Coordinates of C-alpha atoms in Angstrom, one line a residue:
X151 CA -87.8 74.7 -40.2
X152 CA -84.7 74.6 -38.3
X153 CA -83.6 71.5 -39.9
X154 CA -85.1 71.6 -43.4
X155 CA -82.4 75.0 -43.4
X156 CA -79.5 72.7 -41.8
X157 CA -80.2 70.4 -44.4
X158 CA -80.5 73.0 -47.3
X159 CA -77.2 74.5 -45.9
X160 CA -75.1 71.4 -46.2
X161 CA -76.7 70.7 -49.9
X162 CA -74.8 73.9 -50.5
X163 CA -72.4 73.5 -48.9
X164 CA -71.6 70.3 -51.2
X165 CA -71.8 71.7 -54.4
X166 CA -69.6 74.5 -53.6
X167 CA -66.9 71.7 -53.2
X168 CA -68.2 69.6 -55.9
X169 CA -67.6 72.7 -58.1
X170 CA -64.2 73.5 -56.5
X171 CA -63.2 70.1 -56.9
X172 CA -64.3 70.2 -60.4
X173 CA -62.5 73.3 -61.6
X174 CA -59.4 71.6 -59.9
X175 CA -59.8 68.9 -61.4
X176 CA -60.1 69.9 -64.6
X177 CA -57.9 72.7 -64.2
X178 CA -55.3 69.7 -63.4
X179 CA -56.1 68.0 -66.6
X180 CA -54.5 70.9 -68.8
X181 CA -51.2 70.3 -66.8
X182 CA -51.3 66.6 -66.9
X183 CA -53.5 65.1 -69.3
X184 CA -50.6 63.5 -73.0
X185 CA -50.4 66.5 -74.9
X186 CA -48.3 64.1 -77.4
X187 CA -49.4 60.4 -78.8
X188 CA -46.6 57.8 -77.5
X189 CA -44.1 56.4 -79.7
X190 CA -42.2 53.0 -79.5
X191 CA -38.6 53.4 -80.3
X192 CA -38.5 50.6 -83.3
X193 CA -42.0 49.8 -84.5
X194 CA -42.8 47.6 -86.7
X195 CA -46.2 47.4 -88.6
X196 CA -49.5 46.8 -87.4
X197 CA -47.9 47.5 -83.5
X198 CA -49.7 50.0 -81.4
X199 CA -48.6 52.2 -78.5
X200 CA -50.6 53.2 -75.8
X201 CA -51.2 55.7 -73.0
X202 CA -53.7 56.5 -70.2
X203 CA -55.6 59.7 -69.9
X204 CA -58.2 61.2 -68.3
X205 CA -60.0 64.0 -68.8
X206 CA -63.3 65.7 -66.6
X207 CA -66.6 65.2 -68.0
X208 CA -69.5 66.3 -65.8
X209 CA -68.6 65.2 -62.5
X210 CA -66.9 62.3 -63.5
X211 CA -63.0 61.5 -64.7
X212 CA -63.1 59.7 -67.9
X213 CA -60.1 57.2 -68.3
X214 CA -59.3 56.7 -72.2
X215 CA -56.2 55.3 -74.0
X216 CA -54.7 57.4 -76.5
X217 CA -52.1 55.5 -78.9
X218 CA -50.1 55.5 -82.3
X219 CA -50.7 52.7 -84.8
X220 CA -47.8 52.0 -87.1
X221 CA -48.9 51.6 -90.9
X222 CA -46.5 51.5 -94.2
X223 CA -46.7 54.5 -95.6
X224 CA -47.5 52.5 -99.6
X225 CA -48.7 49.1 -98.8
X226 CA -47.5 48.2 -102.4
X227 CA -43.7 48.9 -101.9
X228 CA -41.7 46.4 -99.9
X229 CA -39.7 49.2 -98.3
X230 CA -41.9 51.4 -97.4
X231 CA -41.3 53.8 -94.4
X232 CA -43.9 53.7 -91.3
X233 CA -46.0 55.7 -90.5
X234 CA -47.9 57.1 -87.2
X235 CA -51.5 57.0 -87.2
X236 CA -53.2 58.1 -84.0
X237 CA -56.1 56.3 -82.0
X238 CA -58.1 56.9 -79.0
X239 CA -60.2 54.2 -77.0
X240 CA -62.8 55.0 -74.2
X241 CA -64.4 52.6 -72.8
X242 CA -68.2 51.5 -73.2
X243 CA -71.3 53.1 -70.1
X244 CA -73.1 49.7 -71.5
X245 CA -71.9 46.2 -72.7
X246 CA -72.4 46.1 -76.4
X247 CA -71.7 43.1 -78.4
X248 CA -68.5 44.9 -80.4
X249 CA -66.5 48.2 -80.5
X250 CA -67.8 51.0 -82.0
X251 CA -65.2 52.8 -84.3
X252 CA -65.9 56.4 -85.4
X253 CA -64.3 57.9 -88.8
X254 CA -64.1 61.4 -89.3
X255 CA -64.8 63.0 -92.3
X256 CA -63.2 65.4 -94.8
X257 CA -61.0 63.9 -95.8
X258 CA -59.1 66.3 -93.2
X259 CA -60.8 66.4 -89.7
X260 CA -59.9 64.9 -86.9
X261 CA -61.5 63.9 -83.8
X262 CA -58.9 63.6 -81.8
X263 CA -58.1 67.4 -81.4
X264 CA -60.6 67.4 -78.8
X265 CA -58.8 65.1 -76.5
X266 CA -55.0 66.3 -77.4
X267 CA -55.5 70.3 -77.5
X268 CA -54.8 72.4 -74.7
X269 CA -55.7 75.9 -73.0
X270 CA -58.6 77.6 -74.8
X271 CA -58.3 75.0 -77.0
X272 CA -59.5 72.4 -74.5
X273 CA -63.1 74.5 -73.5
X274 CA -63.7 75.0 -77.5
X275 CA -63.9 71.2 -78.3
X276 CA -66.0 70.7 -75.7
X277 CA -69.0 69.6 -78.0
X278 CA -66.8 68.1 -79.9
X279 CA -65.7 65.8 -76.7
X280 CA -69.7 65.1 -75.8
X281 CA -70.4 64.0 -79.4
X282 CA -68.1 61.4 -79.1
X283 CA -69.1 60.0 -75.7
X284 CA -72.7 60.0 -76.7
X285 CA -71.1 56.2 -78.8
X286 CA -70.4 55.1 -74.9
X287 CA -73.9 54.0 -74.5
X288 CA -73.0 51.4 -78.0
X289 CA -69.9 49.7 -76.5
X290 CA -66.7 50.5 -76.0
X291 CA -65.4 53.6 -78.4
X292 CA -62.5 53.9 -80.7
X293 CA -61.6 57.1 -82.9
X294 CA -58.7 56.7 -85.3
X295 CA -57.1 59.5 -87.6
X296 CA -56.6 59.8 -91.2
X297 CA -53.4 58.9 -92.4
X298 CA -51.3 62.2 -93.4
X299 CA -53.8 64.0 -90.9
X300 CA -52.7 62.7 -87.4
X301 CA -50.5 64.4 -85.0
X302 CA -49.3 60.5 -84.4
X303 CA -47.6 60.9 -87.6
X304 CA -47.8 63.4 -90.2
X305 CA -49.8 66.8 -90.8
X306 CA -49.4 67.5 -94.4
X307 CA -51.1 70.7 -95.6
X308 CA -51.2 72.8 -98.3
X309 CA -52.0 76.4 -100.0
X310 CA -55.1 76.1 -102.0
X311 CA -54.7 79.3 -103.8
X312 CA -50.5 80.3 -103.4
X313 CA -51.4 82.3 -106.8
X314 CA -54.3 84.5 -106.3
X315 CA -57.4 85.4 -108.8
X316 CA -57.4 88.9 -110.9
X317 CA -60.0 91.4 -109.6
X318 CA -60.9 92.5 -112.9
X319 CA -62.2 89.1 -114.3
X320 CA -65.3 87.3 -113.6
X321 CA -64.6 83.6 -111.6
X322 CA -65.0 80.7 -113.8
X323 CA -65.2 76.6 -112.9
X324 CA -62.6 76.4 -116.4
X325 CA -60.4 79.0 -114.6
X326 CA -60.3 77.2 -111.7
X327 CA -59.7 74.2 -113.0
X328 CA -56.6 75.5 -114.7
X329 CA -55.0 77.1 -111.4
X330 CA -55.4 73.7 -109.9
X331 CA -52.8 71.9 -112.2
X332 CA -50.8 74.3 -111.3
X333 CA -51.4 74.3 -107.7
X334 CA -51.1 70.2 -107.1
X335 CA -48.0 70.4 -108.7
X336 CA -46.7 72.9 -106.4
X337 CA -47.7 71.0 -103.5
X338 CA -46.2 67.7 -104.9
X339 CA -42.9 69.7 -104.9
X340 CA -42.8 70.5 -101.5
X341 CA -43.8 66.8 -100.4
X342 CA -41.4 65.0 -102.9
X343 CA -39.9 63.0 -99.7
X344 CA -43.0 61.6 -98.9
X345 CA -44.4 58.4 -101.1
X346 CA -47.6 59.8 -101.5
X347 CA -49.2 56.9 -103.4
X348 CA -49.9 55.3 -100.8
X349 CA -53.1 57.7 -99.3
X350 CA -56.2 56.2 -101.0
X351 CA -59.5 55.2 -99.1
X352 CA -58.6 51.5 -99.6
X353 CA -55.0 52.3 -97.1
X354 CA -57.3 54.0 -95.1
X355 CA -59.8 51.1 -94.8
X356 CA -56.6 48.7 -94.3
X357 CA -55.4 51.0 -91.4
X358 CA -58.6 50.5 -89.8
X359 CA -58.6 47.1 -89.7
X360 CA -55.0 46.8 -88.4
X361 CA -55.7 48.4 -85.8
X362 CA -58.5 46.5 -85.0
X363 CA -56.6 43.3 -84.9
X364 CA -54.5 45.4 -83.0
X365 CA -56.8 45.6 -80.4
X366 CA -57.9 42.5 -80.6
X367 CA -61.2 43.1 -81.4
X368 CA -63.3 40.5 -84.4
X369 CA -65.5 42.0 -85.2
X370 CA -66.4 46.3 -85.1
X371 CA -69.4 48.5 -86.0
X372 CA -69.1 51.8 -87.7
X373 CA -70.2 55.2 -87.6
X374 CA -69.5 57.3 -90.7
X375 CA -70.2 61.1 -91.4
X376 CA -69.4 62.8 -94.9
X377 CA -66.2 60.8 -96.0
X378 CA -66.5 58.8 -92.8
X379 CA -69.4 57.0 -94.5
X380 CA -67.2 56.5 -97.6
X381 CA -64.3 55.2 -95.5
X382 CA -67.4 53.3 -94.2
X383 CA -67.7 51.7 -97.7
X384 CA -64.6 50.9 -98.4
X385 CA -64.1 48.9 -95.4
X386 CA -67.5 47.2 -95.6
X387 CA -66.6 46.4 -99.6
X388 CA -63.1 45.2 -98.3
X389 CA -63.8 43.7 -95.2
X390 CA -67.5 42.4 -95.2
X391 CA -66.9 39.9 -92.4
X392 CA -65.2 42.3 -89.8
X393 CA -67.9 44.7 -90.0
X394 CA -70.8 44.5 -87.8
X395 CA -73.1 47.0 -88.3
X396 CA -73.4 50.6 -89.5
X397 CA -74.8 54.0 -88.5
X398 CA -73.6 56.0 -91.5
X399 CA -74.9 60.3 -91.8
X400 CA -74.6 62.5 -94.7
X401 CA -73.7 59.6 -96.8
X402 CA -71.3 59.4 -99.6
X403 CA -71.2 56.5 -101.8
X404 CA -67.9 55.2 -103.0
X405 CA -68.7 56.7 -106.3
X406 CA -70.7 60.0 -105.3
X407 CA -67.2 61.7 -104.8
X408 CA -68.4 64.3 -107.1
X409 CA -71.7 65.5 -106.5
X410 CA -74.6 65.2 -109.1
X411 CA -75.5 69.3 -109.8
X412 CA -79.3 68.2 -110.0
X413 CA -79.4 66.5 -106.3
X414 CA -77.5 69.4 -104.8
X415 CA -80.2 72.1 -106.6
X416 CA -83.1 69.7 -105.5
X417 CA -82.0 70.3 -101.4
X418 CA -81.4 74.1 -102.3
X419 CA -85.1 74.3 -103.7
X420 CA -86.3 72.5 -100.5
X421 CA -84.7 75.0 -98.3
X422 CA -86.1 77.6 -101.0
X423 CA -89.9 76.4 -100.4
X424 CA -89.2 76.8 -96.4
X425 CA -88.0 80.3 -96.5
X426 CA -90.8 81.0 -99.2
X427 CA -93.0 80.6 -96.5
X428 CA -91.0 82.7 -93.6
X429 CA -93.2 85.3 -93.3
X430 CA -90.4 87.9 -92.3
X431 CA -88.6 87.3 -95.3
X432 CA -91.8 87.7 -97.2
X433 CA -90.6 91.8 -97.7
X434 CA -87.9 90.8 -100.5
X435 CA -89.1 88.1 -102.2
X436 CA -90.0 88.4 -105.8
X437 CA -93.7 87.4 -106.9
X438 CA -91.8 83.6 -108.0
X439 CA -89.9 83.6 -104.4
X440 CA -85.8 82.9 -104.1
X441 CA -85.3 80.8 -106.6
X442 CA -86.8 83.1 -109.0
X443 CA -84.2 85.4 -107.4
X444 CA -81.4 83.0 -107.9
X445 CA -82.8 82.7 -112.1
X446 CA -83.1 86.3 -112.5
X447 CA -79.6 86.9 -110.8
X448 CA -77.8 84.1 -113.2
X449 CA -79.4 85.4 -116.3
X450 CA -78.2 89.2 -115.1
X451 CA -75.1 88.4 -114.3
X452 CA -74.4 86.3 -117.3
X453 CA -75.1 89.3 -119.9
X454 CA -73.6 91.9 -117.7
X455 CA -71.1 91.6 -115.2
X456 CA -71.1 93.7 -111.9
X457 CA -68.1 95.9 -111.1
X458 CA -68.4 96.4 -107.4
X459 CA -65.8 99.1 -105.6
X460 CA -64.9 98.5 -101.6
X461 CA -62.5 100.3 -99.3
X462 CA -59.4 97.6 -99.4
X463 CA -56.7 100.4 -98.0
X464 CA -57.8 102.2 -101.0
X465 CA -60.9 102.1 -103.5
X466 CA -60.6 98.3 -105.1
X467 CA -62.8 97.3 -107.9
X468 CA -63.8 93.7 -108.0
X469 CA -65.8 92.4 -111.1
X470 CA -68.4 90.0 -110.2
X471 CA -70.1 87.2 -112.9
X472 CA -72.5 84.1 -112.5
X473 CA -69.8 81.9 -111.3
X474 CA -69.2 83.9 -108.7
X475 CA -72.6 83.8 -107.6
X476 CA -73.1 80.0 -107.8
X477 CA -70.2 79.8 -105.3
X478 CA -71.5 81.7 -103.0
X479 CA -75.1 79.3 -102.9
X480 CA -73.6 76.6 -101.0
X481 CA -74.3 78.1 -97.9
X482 CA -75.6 76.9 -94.4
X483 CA -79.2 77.0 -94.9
X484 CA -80.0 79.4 -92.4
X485 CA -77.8 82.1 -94.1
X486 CA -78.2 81.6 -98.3
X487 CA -81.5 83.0 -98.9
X488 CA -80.5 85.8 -97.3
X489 CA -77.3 86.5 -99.2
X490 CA -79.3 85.8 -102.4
X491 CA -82.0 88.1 -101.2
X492 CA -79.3 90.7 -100.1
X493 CA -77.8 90.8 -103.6
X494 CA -81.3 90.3 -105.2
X495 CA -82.2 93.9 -104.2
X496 CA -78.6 95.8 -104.6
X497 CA -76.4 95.1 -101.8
X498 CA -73.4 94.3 -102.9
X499 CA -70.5 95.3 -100.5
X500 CA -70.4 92.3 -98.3
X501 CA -70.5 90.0 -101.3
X502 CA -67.9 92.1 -103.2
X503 CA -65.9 91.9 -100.2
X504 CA -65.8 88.0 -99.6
X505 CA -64.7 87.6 -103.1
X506 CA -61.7 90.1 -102.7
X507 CA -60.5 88.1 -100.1
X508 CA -60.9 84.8 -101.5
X509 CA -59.4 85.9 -105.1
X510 CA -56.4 87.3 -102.9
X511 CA -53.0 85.1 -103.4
X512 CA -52.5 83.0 -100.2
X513 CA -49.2 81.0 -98.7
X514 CA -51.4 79.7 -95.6
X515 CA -51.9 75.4 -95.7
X516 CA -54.9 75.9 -95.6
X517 CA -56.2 72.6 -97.5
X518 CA -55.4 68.7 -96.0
X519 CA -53.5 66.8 -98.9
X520 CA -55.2 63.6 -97.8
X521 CA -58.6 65.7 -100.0
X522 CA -56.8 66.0 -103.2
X523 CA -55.1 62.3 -102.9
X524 CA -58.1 60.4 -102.1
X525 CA -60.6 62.4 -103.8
X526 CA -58.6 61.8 -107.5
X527 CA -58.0 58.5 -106.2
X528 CA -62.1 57.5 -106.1
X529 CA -62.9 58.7 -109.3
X530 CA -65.8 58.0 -111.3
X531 CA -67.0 55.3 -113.0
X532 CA -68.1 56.4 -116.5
X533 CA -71.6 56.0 -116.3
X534 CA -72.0 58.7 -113.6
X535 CA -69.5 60.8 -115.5
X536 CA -71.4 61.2 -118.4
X537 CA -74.6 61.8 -116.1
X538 CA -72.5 64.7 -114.6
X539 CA -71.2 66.4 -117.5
X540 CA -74.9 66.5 -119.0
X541 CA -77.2 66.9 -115.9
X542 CA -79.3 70.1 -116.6
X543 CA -78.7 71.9 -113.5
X544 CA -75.1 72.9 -114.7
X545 CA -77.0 76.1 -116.1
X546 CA -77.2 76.7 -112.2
X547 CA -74.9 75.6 -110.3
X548 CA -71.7 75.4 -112.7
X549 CA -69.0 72.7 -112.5
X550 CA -67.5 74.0 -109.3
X551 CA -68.2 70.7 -107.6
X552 CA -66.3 68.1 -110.3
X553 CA -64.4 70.1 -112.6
X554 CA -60.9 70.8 -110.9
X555 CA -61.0 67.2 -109.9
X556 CA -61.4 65.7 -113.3
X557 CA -58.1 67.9 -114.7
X558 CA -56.4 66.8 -111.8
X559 CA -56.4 62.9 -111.4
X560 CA -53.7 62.3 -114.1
X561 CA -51.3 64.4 -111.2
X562 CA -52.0 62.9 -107.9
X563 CA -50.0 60.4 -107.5
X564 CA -52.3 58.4 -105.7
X565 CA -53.9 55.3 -107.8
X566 CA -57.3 54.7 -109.7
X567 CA -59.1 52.5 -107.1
X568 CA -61.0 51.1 -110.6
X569 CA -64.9 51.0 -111.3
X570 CA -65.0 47.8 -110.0
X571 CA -64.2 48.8 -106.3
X572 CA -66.3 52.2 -106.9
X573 CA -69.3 50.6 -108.7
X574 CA -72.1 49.8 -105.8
X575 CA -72.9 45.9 -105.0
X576 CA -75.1 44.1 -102.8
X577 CA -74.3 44.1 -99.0
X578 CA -75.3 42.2 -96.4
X579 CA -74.1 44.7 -93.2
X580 CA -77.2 46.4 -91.4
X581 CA -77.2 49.6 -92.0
X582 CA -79.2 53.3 -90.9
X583 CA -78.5 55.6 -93.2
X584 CA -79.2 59.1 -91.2
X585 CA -79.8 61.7 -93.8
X586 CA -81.3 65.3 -94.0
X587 CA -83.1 65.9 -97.2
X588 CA -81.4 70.0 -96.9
X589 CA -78.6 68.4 -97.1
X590 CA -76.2 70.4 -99.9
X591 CA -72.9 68.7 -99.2
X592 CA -74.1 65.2 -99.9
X593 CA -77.6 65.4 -101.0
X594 CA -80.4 62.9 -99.9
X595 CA -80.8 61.3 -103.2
X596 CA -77.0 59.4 -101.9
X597 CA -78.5 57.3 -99.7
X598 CA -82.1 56.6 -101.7
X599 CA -79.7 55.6 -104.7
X600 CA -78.0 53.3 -102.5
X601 CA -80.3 51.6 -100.5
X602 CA -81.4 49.0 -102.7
X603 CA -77.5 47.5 -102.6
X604 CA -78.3 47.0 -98.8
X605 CA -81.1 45.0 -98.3
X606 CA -80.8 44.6 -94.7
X607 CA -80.7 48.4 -93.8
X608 CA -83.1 51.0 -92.2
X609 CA -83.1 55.1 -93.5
X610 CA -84.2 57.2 -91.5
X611 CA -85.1 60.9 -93.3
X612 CA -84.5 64.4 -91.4
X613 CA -86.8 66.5 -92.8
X614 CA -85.4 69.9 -92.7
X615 CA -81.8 68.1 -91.3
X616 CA -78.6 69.4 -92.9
X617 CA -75.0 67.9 -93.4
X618 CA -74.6 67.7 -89.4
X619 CA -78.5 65.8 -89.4
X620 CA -77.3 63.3 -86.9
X621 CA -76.6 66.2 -84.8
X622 CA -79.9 67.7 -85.1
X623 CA -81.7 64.6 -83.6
X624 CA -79.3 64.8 -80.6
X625 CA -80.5 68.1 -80.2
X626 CA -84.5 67.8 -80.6
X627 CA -85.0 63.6 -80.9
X628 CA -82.9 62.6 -78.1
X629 CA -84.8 59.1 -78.1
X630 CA -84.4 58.7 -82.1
X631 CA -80.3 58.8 -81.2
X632 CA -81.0 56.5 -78.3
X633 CA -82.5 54.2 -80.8
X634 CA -79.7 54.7 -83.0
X635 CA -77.2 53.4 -80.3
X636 CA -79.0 50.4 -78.9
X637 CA -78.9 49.5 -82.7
X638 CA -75.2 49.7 -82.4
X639 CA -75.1 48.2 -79.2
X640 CA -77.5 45.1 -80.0
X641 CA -78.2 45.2 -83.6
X642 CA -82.3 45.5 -82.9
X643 CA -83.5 48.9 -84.6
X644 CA -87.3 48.6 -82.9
X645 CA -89.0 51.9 -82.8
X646 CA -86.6 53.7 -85.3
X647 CA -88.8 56.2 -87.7
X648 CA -88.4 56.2 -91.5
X649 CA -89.1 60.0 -91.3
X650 CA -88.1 62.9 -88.4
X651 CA -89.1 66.7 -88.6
X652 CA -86.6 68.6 -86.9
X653 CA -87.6 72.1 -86.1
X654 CA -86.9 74.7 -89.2
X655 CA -84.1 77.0 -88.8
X656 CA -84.4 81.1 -88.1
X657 CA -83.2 82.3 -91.1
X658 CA -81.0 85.1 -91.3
X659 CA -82.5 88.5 -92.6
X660 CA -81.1 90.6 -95.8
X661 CA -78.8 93.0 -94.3
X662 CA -80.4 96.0 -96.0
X663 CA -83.9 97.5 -96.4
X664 CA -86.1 95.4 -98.7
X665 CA -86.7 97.9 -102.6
X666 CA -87.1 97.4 -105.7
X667 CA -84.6 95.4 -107.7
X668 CA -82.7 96.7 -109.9
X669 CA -80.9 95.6 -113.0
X670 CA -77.7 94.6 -112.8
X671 CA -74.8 97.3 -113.6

């Protein structure tokens, strides 16, 4: 006994001095980790600098290379100015084949904000940090930045709403749409020094592959989320034989920039059909379930508008119509039906009060101008523009996703990338698409569309698995995501499931007392 507690003593004693050593450690890492990317005095383009980091992960150090890749600003003018894009390179836990390189999506996030911020800053990216290690057990790991969104180079923001909405009108997509001629122009103004032409997908795509001859690297596999997964495109369209393999998540087809109304109300229905069946929402629900509320609601709200009045440092009345409704559907899935529910029977006041904020005029860059650029820039090919402009479930949804886009293209400055770049064709890459079918940001029906143009790929379905689906299976299929990186380590995708059930979500509750509706007044 004597020496079982000797022994149990010194076990302690360890880890007290594992965890001292830890906080110091880490502690250290605030002071002395690059807060800044490195620079080279006269770069040229397609040169790279580089700097060693470390930062505390577990109870390890992890060494990593953060470094500035210089790019021309427009590709297509001979005297173009350079431009800093940022990079970060870790090294891989196993030895895979070739590098994976991770694109963030948007377009306007950055992964790198993780490894660069300091303070509280540092503790909040923390998940951030551990999703991109989990691509260590592919191969060696390397994040790069958007153009125009990299602390390398260039942050360029802008106010989305510098004007501000009337309280006493209903919100409309045509509206909108108007405001947001006005509003690019106003941010072209205050970026006239910049040559803005220059930030399509297809730069972004040739910024990628400079840096990977860069790094001297022949070949790379990608893994694309959101827009990552349409930078993912572009690259594979432009690039074919540099490109690996693919895991690509919430996928977005180079000419899915808009999305199709009906696909986005076919994931709102699913996520409908699940909380028809919570049995603690079952107190509000009408006799057709929520998306008879959402029906009723539009048709309500569409002959009579509601005037709601809130406590805004005085009594503030803010009219509310059907578009301001659809806008406020595209909500995590967890929380929608039970704002629709909310409003369904009565309460109004937290609704009324989101919209008075949102309709109230703005100076904070609050909106990446890389969005806008490349966005416009994509298009649509005129096939799926017709589709769009007749698909039924405008009656629902409106033309908040597409509309302001369309008026706008003529004024970005960026170029048409043309139907022919945009218009899917065969591919050879193996690919998993990862793809939840709740999905309201790039619905499912993205990657089922698609598939057939990659006959060497694998899908694998998340039942129940928003935007962030990938993440999910981290969460509750730890082995699927395993699967998932030996595929990017090796190229073998053995054992992957077509389908995955990931648990459904606790969905938030109406904030008042379920009652009879009323009509709208």
């Amino acid at each position: 006994m004597v020496a079982l507690g000797s022994h149990r003593r010194r076990r302690l004693r360890r880890w007290w001095i594992g965890a001292l050593v830890s906080l110091v450690l880490g502690l250290g890492f605030l002071r002395l980790g690059p807060a800044t990317f490195p620079s080279l005095d006269a770069p040229t383009s397609g040169a790279i600098a580089l700097q060693v980091g470390w930062f505390w992960s577990g109870w390890w150090l992890t060494r990593y290379e953060i470094g500035t890749l210089y790019v021309p600003e427009n590709r297509n003018a001979a005297d173009s100015r350079l431009i800093g894009v940022g990079f970060l390179r870790i090294r891989g836990t196993r030895g895979g084949d070739v590098p994976v390189f991770l694109l963030p999506g948007g377009p306007g996030d950055s992964y790198l904000d993780a490894f660069t911020d300091r303070g509280l800053d540092w503790w909040r990216h923390w998940g951030q940090r551990d999703d991109v290690l989990r691509f260590r057990e592919a191969g060696d790991v390397v994040v790069i930045d958007q153009r125009a969104y990299s602390r390398a180079g260039d942050v360029l923001r802008y106010a989305s709403n510098p004007f501000g909405q009337p309280l006493d009108a209903p919100a409309s997509a045509q509206a909108d749409a108007a405001a947001a001629v006005a509003v690019a122009e106003r941010a072209l103004q205050a970026y006239a020094d910049k040559d803005l032409a220059g930030y399509t997908v297809v730069d972004c795509a040739d910024d990628v592959n400079a840096l990977r001859q860069a790094l001297g690297y022949e070949r790379i596999s990608l893994f694309g989320l959101s827009f990552g997964s349409q930078w993912s495109f572009a690259l594979m369209r432009k690039y074919p034989h540099s490109i690996a393999r693919a895991v690509l998540a919430g996928v977005e087809p180079l000419d899915h920039g808009y999305d199709m109304p009906s696909d986005v109300l076919a994931a709102l229905e699913r996520i409908a059909a699940e909380a028809d069946r919570d049995p603690a929402l079952a107190p509000w629900l009408p006799p057709g379930g929520l998306m008879q509320a959402v029906t009723e609601l539009l048709q309500q709200l569409s002959e009579r508008p509601l005037r709601v009045t809130i406590q805004a440092g005085g009594p503030r009345t803010v009219l509310l119509g059907p578009g301001d409704f659809q806008l406020s559907l595209l909500r995590r899935p967890r929380d929608w039906p039970a704002r629709v529910l909310s409003i369904y029977h009565g309460d109004y006041d937290d609704w009324a009060r989101e919209v008075f904020q949102q309709r109230q005029a703005s100076e904070v860059a609050d909106t990446a101008l890389i969005a806008p650029l490349i966005d416009t820039s994509l298009g649509i090919t005129p096939e799926r523009r017709l589709r769009l402009l007749a698909d039924p479930a405008r009656s629902i949804l409106g033309e908040w996703n597409f509309l302001a886009g369309l008026k706008t293209a003529e004024i970005w400055p960026t170029a048409d990338v043309g139907d022919d770049f945009r218009r899917p064709v065969p591919n050879a890459t193996p690919v998993v698409f990862v793809h939840g079918d709740w999905d309201t940001s790039t619905p499912i029906e993205n990657t089922l569309q698609l598939r057939p143009f990659f006959p060497n790929s694998r899908a694998v379905i998340v039942r129940r698995g928003g935007h962030g689906a990938i993440y999910q299976l981290a969460r509750e299929r730890p082995r699927v995501l395993s699967t998932l990186m030996d595929f990017l380590r090796t190229g073998a995708w053995e054992g992957l499931p077509a389908e995955v059930n990931v648990a459904a979500p606790e969905f938030a509750r109406p904030d008042g007392p379920p009652r009879a509706p009323t009509a709208v007044d």
